[in-house]
Amino acid sequence: WPSRQLPPQGTPQAPAQLSCPTFPELSRGKKVLESSPPHRSRRVAARSERMATVPNDANHGCPGTQDEQAGKADACAGCPNQQICASAPKGPDPDVEFIRAKLSNVKHKILVLSGKGGVGKSTFSSQLSLSLARSDASEVGLLDIDICGPSVPKMMGLEGEEVHQSNNGWSPVYVQDNLGVMSIGFMLPNPDDAVVWRGPRKNALIKQFLRDVDWGELDYLIVDSPPGTSDEHISLAQYLSLSDVDGAIIVTTPQEVSIIDVKKEINFCKKVGIRVIGVVENMSYLAMPLTEMRIQDPSDPGRDLTDKFSEFLRSENLENCVACAQVFPPTKGGAEKMAQDMQVPFLGKIPLDTKVAMAAENGESILEKGPGAAYNAYKEIVTVVAKSLGEEAQFD
């Protein structure tokens, strides 16, 4: 599609089929297929193929996600996958192999996921990308597939930029020489326009991002996703099924209202075979310099005690101290306890920090803001992520 134009209504719809674990080929079954009469072999092969496409939570008698009766058969009534199976195109998607070839020059592919919205996935994805790109030796790409809420252009300081096409496909928009970005936000004529699309159109654009963006050779490709476990996530898992994805980083906040949904995201990853690199607890606690706090008397809201408090800090040499507070209480142990219970790595805690907020507003890296709680947290988490991929993070 030309720059700054949305995909036409008639764009071929991308599959929304379920990605399911396949059954290993059993040697005994192979001998049966080889030695049985041709008509029996076809029946056995068809049955094996159907079994390989049956979701774990499917009803008894499921015809399989690739069957023409998928989502329509009597056995499909009441199945949680019925609507997706009924609307999904049947048969293998030839673009999956094309995407694998297109991304073969990308060394590490990392998904950033969360079952809950508003937990800071885009902020984390942006800061992770900026941190990895601090090394001139690393080539980094950031792909924003949050079609309805593309905030990455703002967080990377790229508002108003446009996507350009070349003979090799769409060219990313570059923050710096070694950090490219792609987002639907670059294609909207008006940044305030709402993207009101159903699943198939969103899936088609996600496929086109994966298939047609010319990243070149990358050390890291970070994929920032929307919240949930819906069509976009199923399609993403399907499109990347042959592309050797390194895994997913799961972002959550400490309170149980977020943890409940994030557990579903981890289970989704396990079902579709995506490794969980680890869990990040974002906005874990408030970290705020005492000198930035405004002090009021609760009995007299109009009385401002900030100056008096600042004078006290100077007199006691406490101006460099930071106030910490639990804004979102981890009533059942937070992300660390959840990660332990679900047997996935815990990567660390990132505080709610005004420096992070300002970095996101201005398209800057938190590592450029100087030492502090958030600076230390990001540096430690990025180091752990790189190490889990067999790499060494470099920040200078």
Tab-separated table of C-alpha atoms in Angstrom:
chain	number	residue	atom	x	y	z
A	1	TRP	CA	0.000	0.000	0.000
A	2	PRO	CA	1.237	3.522	-0.679
A	3	SER	CA	2.614	5.556	2.179
A	4	ARG	CA	0.086	6.927	4.681
A	5	GLN	CA	-2.782	4.893	3.215
A	6	LEU	CA	-4.712	2.243	5.049
A	7	PRO	CA	-5.148	-1.186	3.435
A	8	PRO	CA	-8.083	-1.435	1.027
A	9	GLN	CA	-11.211	-3.159	2.187
A	10	GLY	CA	-10.601	-5.958	-0.274
A	11	THR	CA	-7.190	-6.922	1.109
A	12	PRO	CA	-6.975	-10.731	1.359
A	13	GLN	CA	-7.854	-11.786	4.848
A	14	ALA	CA	-5.118	-13.330	6.913
A	15	PRO	CA	-5.863	-16.625	8.632
A	16	ALA	CA	-6.981	-16.548	12.230
A	17	GLN	CA	-6.550	-20.275	12.667
A	18	LEU	CA	-5.448	-21.783	15.949
A	19	SER	CA	-1.847	-22.738	16.395
A	20	CYS	CA	-1.867	-26.148	17.998
A	21	PRO	CA	0.806	-28.602	19.084
A	22	THR	CA	1.419	-31.381	16.542
A	23	PHE	CA	1.702	-35.017	17.410
A	24	PRO	CA	5.149	-36.517	16.836
A	25	GLU	CA	5.348	-39.022	14.026
A	26	LEU	CA	5.363	-42.493	15.568
A	27	SER	CA	7.473	-45.106	13.903
A	28	ARG	CA	4.657	-47.659	14.197
A	29	GLY	CA	2.214	-45.316	12.519
A	30	LYS	CA	4.726	-44.683	9.753
A	31	LYS	CA	5.015	-48.415	9.047
A	32	VAL	CA	1.240	-48.724	8.924
A	33	LEU	CA	1.050	-45.950	6.360
A	34	GLU	CA	3.777	-47.549	4.286
A	35	SER	CA	2.404	-51.081	4.382
A	36	SER	CA	-1.351	-50.477	4.341
A	37	PRO	CA	-3.458	-50.391	1.181
A	38	PRO	CA	-3.626	-46.913	-0.424
A	39	HIS	CA	-7.229	-46.220	0.604
A	40	ARG	CA	-6.497	-47.110	4.229
A	41	SER	CA	-3.328	-45.002	4.180
A	42	ARG	CA	-5.306	-41.971	3.123
A	43	ARG	CA	-7.809	-42.517	5.939
A	44	VAL	CA	-5.045	-42.866	8.548
A	45	ALA	CA	-3.224	-39.799	7.224
A	46	ALA	CA	-6.421	-37.750	7.263
A	47	ARG	CA	-7.180	-38.828	10.825
A	48	SER	CA	-3.634	-37.980	11.963
A	49	GLU	CA	-3.844	-34.557	10.325
A	50	ARG	CA	-7.182	-33.879	11.991
A	51	MET	CA	-5.808	-34.905	15.404
A	52	ALA	CA	-2.825	-32.585	14.908
A	53	THR	CA	-5.109	-29.575	14.503
A	54	VAL	CA	-7.417	-30.206	17.460
A	55	PRO	CA	-6.993	-27.570	20.220
A	56	ASN	CA	-6.355	-28.801	23.740
A	57	ASP	CA	-9.620	-27.286	25.001
A	58	ALA	CA	-11.782	-28.494	22.084
A	59	ASN	CA	-15.029	-30.443	22.476
A	60	HIS	CA	-15.128	-34.195	22.007
A	61	GLY	CA	-15.507	-34.975	18.308
A	62	CYS	CA	-13.756	-31.791	17.132
A	63	PRO	CA	-13.177	-32.023	13.341
A	64	GLY	CA	-9.916	-30.051	13.583
A	65	THR	CA	-9.192	-26.414	12.779
A	66	GLN	CA	-8.378	-27.128	9.103
A	67	ASP	CA	-11.509	-29.157	8.343
A	68	GLU	CA	-14.215	-27.602	6.170
A	69	GLN	CA	-16.665	-28.213	9.033
A	70	ALA	CA	-14.485	-26.437	11.600
A	71	GLY	CA	-16.725	-24.226	13.736
A	72	LYS	CA	-19.840	-25.533	11.949
A	73	ALA	CA	-20.142	-29.172	12.990
A	74	ASP	CA	-22.526	-30.261	15.759
A	75	ALA	CA	-19.527	-31.083	17.969
A	76	CYS	CA	-18.430	-27.428	17.755
A	77	ALA	CA	-21.472	-26.114	19.634
A	78	GLY	CA	-20.350	-24.352	22.804
A	79	CYS	CA	-16.618	-24.734	22.054
A	80	PRO	CA	-14.582	-21.621	23.064
A	81	ASN	CA	-12.831	-21.754	19.673
A	82	GLN	CA	-15.990	-22.037	17.558
A	83	GLN	CA	-16.121	-18.480	16.207
A	84	ILE	CA	-12.426	-18.369	15.317
A	85	CYS	CA	-12.507	-21.780	13.617
A	86	ALA	CA	-15.607	-20.890	11.598
A	87	SER	CA	-14.106	-17.657	10.228
A	88	ALA	CA	-10.542	-18.853	9.660
A	89	PRO	CA	-9.391	-19.789	6.127
A	90	LYS	CA	-8.615	-23.473	5.836
A	91	GLY	CA	-5.371	-25.095	4.765
A	92	PRO	CA	-1.727	-24.082	5.229
A	93	ASP	CA	-0.819	-20.449	4.655
A	94	PRO	CA	1.932	-20.169	2.005
A	95	ASP	CA	3.006	-16.809	3.444
A	96	VAL	CA	4.283	-18.511	6.618
A	97	GLU	CA	7.266	-19.880	4.709
A	98	PHE	CA	7.771	-16.518	2.984
A	99	ILE	CA	7.817	-14.763	6.374
A	100	ARG	CA	10.357	-17.293	7.637
A	101	ALA	CA	12.626	-16.481	4.701
A	102	LYS	CA	12.055	-12.724	5.116
A	103	LEU	CA	13.050	-12.840	8.800
A	104	SER	CA	15.937	-15.263	8.346
A	105	ASN	CA	18.376	-12.344	8.693
A	106	VAL	CA	16.974	-11.462	12.126
A	107	LYS	CA	19.076	-13.117	14.818
A	108	HIS	CA	16.715	-12.708	17.790
A	109	LYS	CA	12.933	-12.217	17.691
A	110	ILE	CA	11.275	-11.139	20.952
A	111	LEU	CA	7.535	-10.664	21.536
A	112	VAL	CA	6.311	-8.310	24.276
A	113	LEU	CA	2.938	-9.525	25.526
A	114	SER	CA	0.412	-9.037	28.305
A	115	GLY	CA	-3.118	-10.220	28.902
A	116	LYS	CA	-3.934	-6.817	30.415
A	117	GLY	CA	-4.046	-3.390	28.812
A	118	GLY	CA	-2.422	-0.331	30.364
A	119	VAL	CA	0.452	-2.170	32.044
A	120	GLY	CA	3.174	-0.446	30.010
A	121	LYS	CA	3.980	-2.890	27.189
A	122	SER	CA	4.731	-0.151	24.653
A	123	THR	CA	6.831	1.782	27.169
A	124	PHE	CA	8.803	-1.355	27.969
A	125	SER	CA	9.159	-2.320	24.278
A	126	SER	CA	10.424	1.156	23.420
A	127	GLN	CA	12.896	1.312	26.292
A	128	LEU	CA	14.110	-2.240	25.619
A	129	SER	CA	14.763	-1.317	21.973
A	130	LEU	CA	16.524	1.939	22.860
A	131	SER	CA	18.641	0.162	25.479
A	132	LEU	CA	19.737	-2.617	23.111
A	133	ALA	CA	20.552	-0.029	20.421
A	134	ARG	CA	22.950	1.852	22.697
A	135	SER	CA	25.617	-0.496	21.398
A	136	ASP	CA	26.680	0.606	17.900
A	137	ALA	CA	27.400	-3.046	17.155
A	138	SER	CA	23.716	-4.011	17.524
A	139	GLU	CA	21.092	-3.562	14.809
A	140	VAL	CA	17.609	-3.311	16.355
A	141	GLY	CA	14.072	-3.200	14.953
A	142	LEU	CA	10.825	-2.384	16.770
A	143	LEU	CA	7.548	-3.569	15.207
A	144	ASP	CA	4.324	-2.124	16.651
A	145	ILE	CA	1.363	-4.429	15.874
A	146	ASP	CA	-1.057	-2.688	18.226
A	147	ILE	CA	-3.298	-1.636	15.340
A	148	CYS	CA	-5.927	0.255	17.332
A	149	GLY	CA	-3.587	1.963	19.809
A	150	PRO	CA	-0.225	2.638	18.139
A	151	SER	CA	1.727	4.616	20.725
A	152	VAL	CA	5.236	3.574	19.650
A	153	PRO	CA	5.754	6.501	17.207
A	154	LYS	CA	5.192	8.948	20.090
A	155	MET	CA	7.410	7.012	22.486
A	156	MET	CA	10.224	6.842	19.941
A	157	GLY	CA	10.039	10.533	19.004
A	158	LEU	CA	8.834	9.758	15.462
A	159	GLU	CA	5.460	11.501	15.276
A	160	GLY	CA	4.684	12.824	11.808
A	161	GLU	CA	7.100	10.484	10.037
A	162	GLU	CA	6.050	8.506	6.963
A	163	VAL	CA	6.711	5.024	5.620
A	164	HIS	CA	8.545	4.801	2.287
A	165	GLN	CA	8.573	1.953	-0.198
A	166	SER	CA	11.483	0.489	-2.108
A	167	ASN	CA	11.939	-2.480	-4.413
A	168	ASN	CA	12.552	-4.596	-1.303
A	169	GLY	CA	9.358	-3.572	0.512
A	170	TRP	CA	8.456	-1.039	3.184
A	171	SER	CA	11.392	0.794	4.734
A	172	PRO	CA	11.331	1.232	8.528
A	173	VAL	CA	11.463	4.725	10.027
A	174	TYR	CA	14.813	5.170	11.769
A	175	VAL	CA	15.368	6.700	15.201
A	176	GLN	CA	19.104	6.356	14.670
A	177	ASP	CA	21.323	4.452	12.273
A	178	ASN	CA	20.924	1.143	14.105
A	179	LEU	CA	17.300	1.396	15.294
A	180	GLY	CA	14.328	1.147	12.907
A	181	VAL	CA	10.603	1.274	13.713
A	182	MET	CA	7.424	0.203	11.898
A	183	SER	CA	3.878	1.058	13.030
A	184	ILE	CA	0.450	1.745	11.560
A	185	GLY	CA	0.804	5.098	13.314
A	186	PHE	CA	3.026	6.209	10.408
A	187	MET	CA	0.209	5.504	7.925
A	188	LEU	CA	-2.683	7.393	9.495
A	189	PRO	CA	-3.488	10.672	7.686
A	190	ASN	CA	-4.559	12.080	11.055
A	191	PRO	CA	-3.029	10.730	14.287
A	192	ASP	CA	-6.399	11.241	16.001
A	193	ASP	CA	-8.190	8.941	13.530
A	194	ALA	CA	-9.678	5.799	15.074
A	195	VAL	CA	-8.833	2.488	13.417
A	196	VAL	CA	-12.203	0.695	13.433
A	197	TRP	CA	-11.361	-2.692	11.982
A	198	ARG	CA	-12.530	-6.228	12.563
A	199	GLY	CA	-10.059	-9.029	13.175
A	200	PRO	CA	-9.419	-10.139	9.558
A	201	ARG	CA	-8.294	-6.662	8.427
A	202	LYS	CA	-6.010	-6.275	11.451
A	203	ASN	CA	-4.561	-9.727	10.821
A	204	ALA	CA	-3.938	-8.838	7.167
A	205	LEU	CA	-1.896	-5.793	8.162
A	206	ILE	CA	0.087	-7.764	10.746
A	207	LYS	CA	0.921	-10.305	8.067
A	208	GLN	CA	1.989	-7.538	5.693
A	209	PHE	CA	4.221	-6.006	8.357
A	210	LEU	CA	5.948	-9.359	8.860
A	211	ARG	CA	6.126	-10.134	5.157
A	212	ASP	CA	6.926	-6.820	3.495
A	213	VAL	CA	9.015	-4.683	5.874
A	214	ASP	CA	12.641	-4.595	4.722
A	215	TRP	CA	14.551	-4.798	8.012
A	216	GLY	CA	17.804	-6.013	6.513
A	217	GLU	CA	20.089	-7.791	8.955
A	218	LEU	CA	19.054	-7.345	12.599
A	219	ASP	CA	20.415	-8.552	15.895
A	220	TYR	CA	17.074	-7.973	17.638
A	221	LEU	CA	13.489	-7.544	16.453
A	222	ILE	CA	11.133	-6.468	19.255
A	223	VAL	CA	7.406	-6.974	18.531
A	224	ASP	CA	5.066	-4.831	20.637
A	225	SER	CA	1.627	-6.458	20.730
A	226	PRO	CA	-1.868	-5.415	21.837
A	227	PRO	CA	-3.302	-6.823	25.075
A	228	GLY	CA	-5.222	-10.084	25.220
A	229	THR	CA	-5.116	-13.498	23.556
A	230	SER	CA	-7.387	-12.814	20.597
A	231	ASP	CA	-7.184	-12.966	16.801
A	232	GLU	CA	-4.022	-10.884	16.495
A	233	HIS	CA	-2.088	-13.092	18.899
A	234	ILE	CA	-3.256	-16.335	17.308
A	235	SER	CA	-2.319	-15.024	13.860
A	236	LEU	CA	1.039	-13.733	15.121
A	237	ALA	CA	1.852	-17.167	16.543
A	238	GLN	CA	0.807	-18.794	13.266
A	239	TYR	CA	2.714	-16.411	10.977
A	240	LEU	CA	5.896	-16.810	13.053
A	241	SER	CA	5.506	-20.567	13.584
A	242	LEU	CA	8.501	-21.336	11.326
A	243	SER	CA	10.571	-18.272	12.200
A	244	ASP	CA	12.397	-19.471	15.335
A	245	VAL	CA	11.003	-16.889	17.747
A	246	ASP	CA	13.262	-16.652	20.812
A	247	GLY	CA	10.312	-16.108	23.119
A	248	ALA	CA	8.038	-13.611	24.831
A	249	ILE	CA	8.522	-11.123	27.640
A	250	ILE	CA	5.333	-10.811	29.692
A	251	VAL	CA	4.597	-7.418	31.265
A	252	THR	CA	2.265	-6.938	34.217
A	253	THR	CA	1.584	-4.678	37.177
A	254	PRO	CA	1.611	-6.020	40.756
A	255	GLN	CA	-2.095	-6.023	41.611
A	256	GLU	CA	-4.261	-9.095	41.230
A	257	VAL	CA	-6.605	-7.471	38.682
A	258	SER	CA	-3.664	-7.545	36.241
A	259	ILE	CA	-2.133	-10.834	37.376
A	260	ILE	CA	-5.377	-12.713	36.630
A	261	ASP	CA	-5.239	-11.794	32.933
A	262	VAL	CA	-1.479	-12.171	32.612
A	263	LYS	CA	-1.742	-15.799	33.745
A	264	LYS	CA	-3.927	-16.395	30.691
A	265	GLU	CA	-1.230	-14.885	28.463
A	266	ILE	CA	1.392	-17.230	29.890
A	267	ASN	CA	-0.917	-20.206	29.328
A	268	PHE	CA	-1.483	-18.966	25.774
A	269	CYS	CA	2.274	-18.973	25.169
A	270	LYS	CA	2.549	-22.500	26.499
A	271	LYS	CA	-0.308	-23.700	24.273
A	272	VAL	CA	1.143	-22.282	21.064
A	273	GLY	CA	4.726	-23.248	21.891
A	274	ILE	CA	6.209	-19.795	22.554
A	275	ARG	CA	8.933	-19.786	25.209
A	276	VAL	CA	8.426	-17.309	28.050
A	277	ILE	CA	11.718	-15.446	28.424
A	278	GLY	CA	10.444	-13.953	31.654
A	279	VAL	CA	7.971	-11.724	33.485
A	280	VAL	CA	8.499	-8.023	34.190
A	281	GLU	CA	6.596	-6.307	36.994
A	282	ASN	CA	6.095	-2.769	35.733
A	283	MET	CA	4.959	0.126	37.955
A	284	SER	CA	5.999	-2.092	40.829
A	285	TYR	CA	6.234	0.823	43.266
A	286	LEU	CA	6.400	4.605	43.174
A	287	ALA	CA	9.930	6.003	43.243
A	288	MET	CA	9.959	9.789	43.489
A	289	PRO	CA	12.697	12.190	44.596
A	290	LEU	CA	11.685	14.016	47.767
A	291	THR	CA	12.575	17.321	46.131
A	292	GLU	CA	9.841	16.770	43.503
A	293	MET	CA	7.069	16.127	46.003
A	294	ARG	CA	4.377	18.618	46.873
A	295	ILE	CA	3.452	18.595	50.567
A	296	GLN	CA	-0.012	19.553	51.791
A	297	ASP	CA	-1.822	19.633	55.116
A	298	PRO	CA	-4.820	17.240	54.795
A	299	SER	CA	-6.785	19.270	57.330
A	300	ASP	CA	-6.224	22.402	55.247
A	301	PRO	CA	-5.787	21.505	51.520
A	302	GLY	CA	-5.069	25.087	50.614
A	303	ARG	CA	-2.018	25.188	52.846
A	304	ASP	CA	1.123	24.334	50.877
A	305	LEU	CA	4.018	23.055	53.003
A	306	THR	CA	6.381	22.295	50.104
A	307	ASP	CA	8.817	25.124	50.810
A	308	LYS	CA	8.992	24.230	54.487
A	309	PHE	CA	9.602	20.586	53.592
A	310	SER	CA	12.350	21.544	51.109
A	311	GLU	CA	14.048	23.622	53.790
A	312	PHE	CA	13.979	20.626	56.114
A	313	LEU	CA	15.552	18.392	53.435
A	314	ARG	CA	18.389	20.849	52.925
A	315	SER	CA	19.025	21.222	56.637
A	316	GLU	CA	19.214	17.429	57.080
A	317	ASN	CA	21.153	16.813	53.833
A	318	LEU	CA	18.351	14.597	52.480
A	319	GLU	CA	17.913	16.197	49.070
A	320	ASN	CA	19.094	13.097	47.200
A	321	CYS	CA	16.673	10.747	48.936
A	322	VAL	CA	13.788	9.043	47.109
A	323	ALA	CA	10.320	8.306	48.477
A	324	CYS	CA	9.008	4.793	47.710
A	325	ALA	CA	5.352	3.785	47.987
A	326	GLN	CA	3.287	0.764	46.951
A	327	VAL	CA	0.695	2.291	44.612
A	328	PHE	CA	-0.614	-1.069	43.317
A	329	PRO	CA	-0.498	-3.488	46.266
A	330	PRO	CA	0.562	-7.058	45.363
A	331	THR	CA	-2.195	-8.619	47.452
A	332	LYS	CA	-1.223	-12.183	46.490
A	333	GLY	CA	2.513	-11.809	46.016
A	334	GLY	CA	2.601	-9.912	42.719
A	335	ALA	CA	4.408	-10.933	39.550
A	336	GLU	CA	7.309	-12.620	41.308
A	337	LYS	CA	5.006	-15.061	43.116
A	338	MET	CA	3.006	-15.660	39.926
A	339	ALA	CA	6.185	-16.417	37.951
A	340	GLN	CA	7.285	-18.842	40.640
A	341	ASP	CA	3.906	-20.601	40.654
A	342	MET	CA	3.786	-20.870	36.861
A	343	GLN	CA	7.440	-21.919	36.613
A	344	VAL	CA	8.624	-19.103	34.360
A	345	PRO	CA	11.581	-16.742	34.965
A	346	PHE	CA	11.071	-13.455	36.798
A	347	LEU	CA	13.130	-10.672	35.223
A	348	GLY	CA	12.677	-7.860	37.710
A	349	LYS	CA	10.674	-4.873	38.945
A	350	ILE	CA	10.445	-1.473	37.275
A	351	PRO	CA	9.235	1.417	39.455
A	352	LEU	CA	6.633	4.024	38.607
A	353	ASP	CA	9.066	6.866	37.975
A	354	THR	CA	8.572	10.346	36.516
A	355	LYS	CA	11.823	9.878	34.572
A	356	VAL	CA	10.294	6.959	32.675
A	357	ALA	CA	7.161	8.984	31.930
A	358	MET	CA	9.186	11.904	30.591
A	359	ALA	CA	11.438	9.609	28.554
A	360	ALA	CA	8.349	8.110	26.880
A	361	GLU	CA	6.850	11.549	26.247
A	362	ASN	CA	10.042	12.843	24.634
A	363	GLY	CA	11.132	9.719	22.744
A	364	GLU	CA	14.253	9.265	24.853
A	365	SER	CA	15.963	6.368	26.573
A	366	ILE	CA	15.684	6.112	30.351
A	367	LEU	CA	19.400	5.318	30.309
A	368	GLU	CA	20.039	8.899	29.173
A	369	LYS	CA	18.272	10.285	32.254
A	370	GLY	CA	21.052	9.368	34.637
A	371	PRO	CA	21.208	6.979	37.596
A	372	GLY	CA	18.065	6.274	39.552
A	373	ALA	CA	15.660	3.479	40.461
A	374	ALA	CA	14.213	3.083	36.947
A	375	TYR	CA	17.654	3.425	35.325
A	376	ASN	CA	19.013	0.603	37.472
A	377	ALA	CA	15.932	-1.590	36.888
A	378	TYR	CA	16.029	-1.288	33.096
A	379	LYS	CA	19.764	-1.829	32.932
A	380	GLU	CA	19.489	-5.005	35.017
A	381	ILE	CA	16.511	-6.399	33.085
A	382	VAL	CA	18.033	-5.711	29.657
A	383	THR	CA	21.241	-7.402	30.811
A	384	VAL	CA	19.299	-10.503	31.931
A	385	VAL	CA	17.281	-10.634	28.682
A	386	ALA	CA	20.419	-10.395	26.535
A	387	LYS	CA	22.134	-13.080	28.614
A	388	SER	CA	19.140	-15.406	28.210
A	389	LEU	CA	19.662	-15.105	24.436
A	390	GLY	CA	23.361	-15.825	24.686
A	391	GLU	CA	24.347	-12.192	24.175
A	392	GLU	CA	25.994	-9.489	26.257
A	393	ALA	CA	24.268	-6.132	26.635
A	394	GLN	CA	26.467	-3.105	26.073
A	395	PHE	CA	25.304	0.341	27.169
A	396	ASP	CA	28.215	2.579	26.207
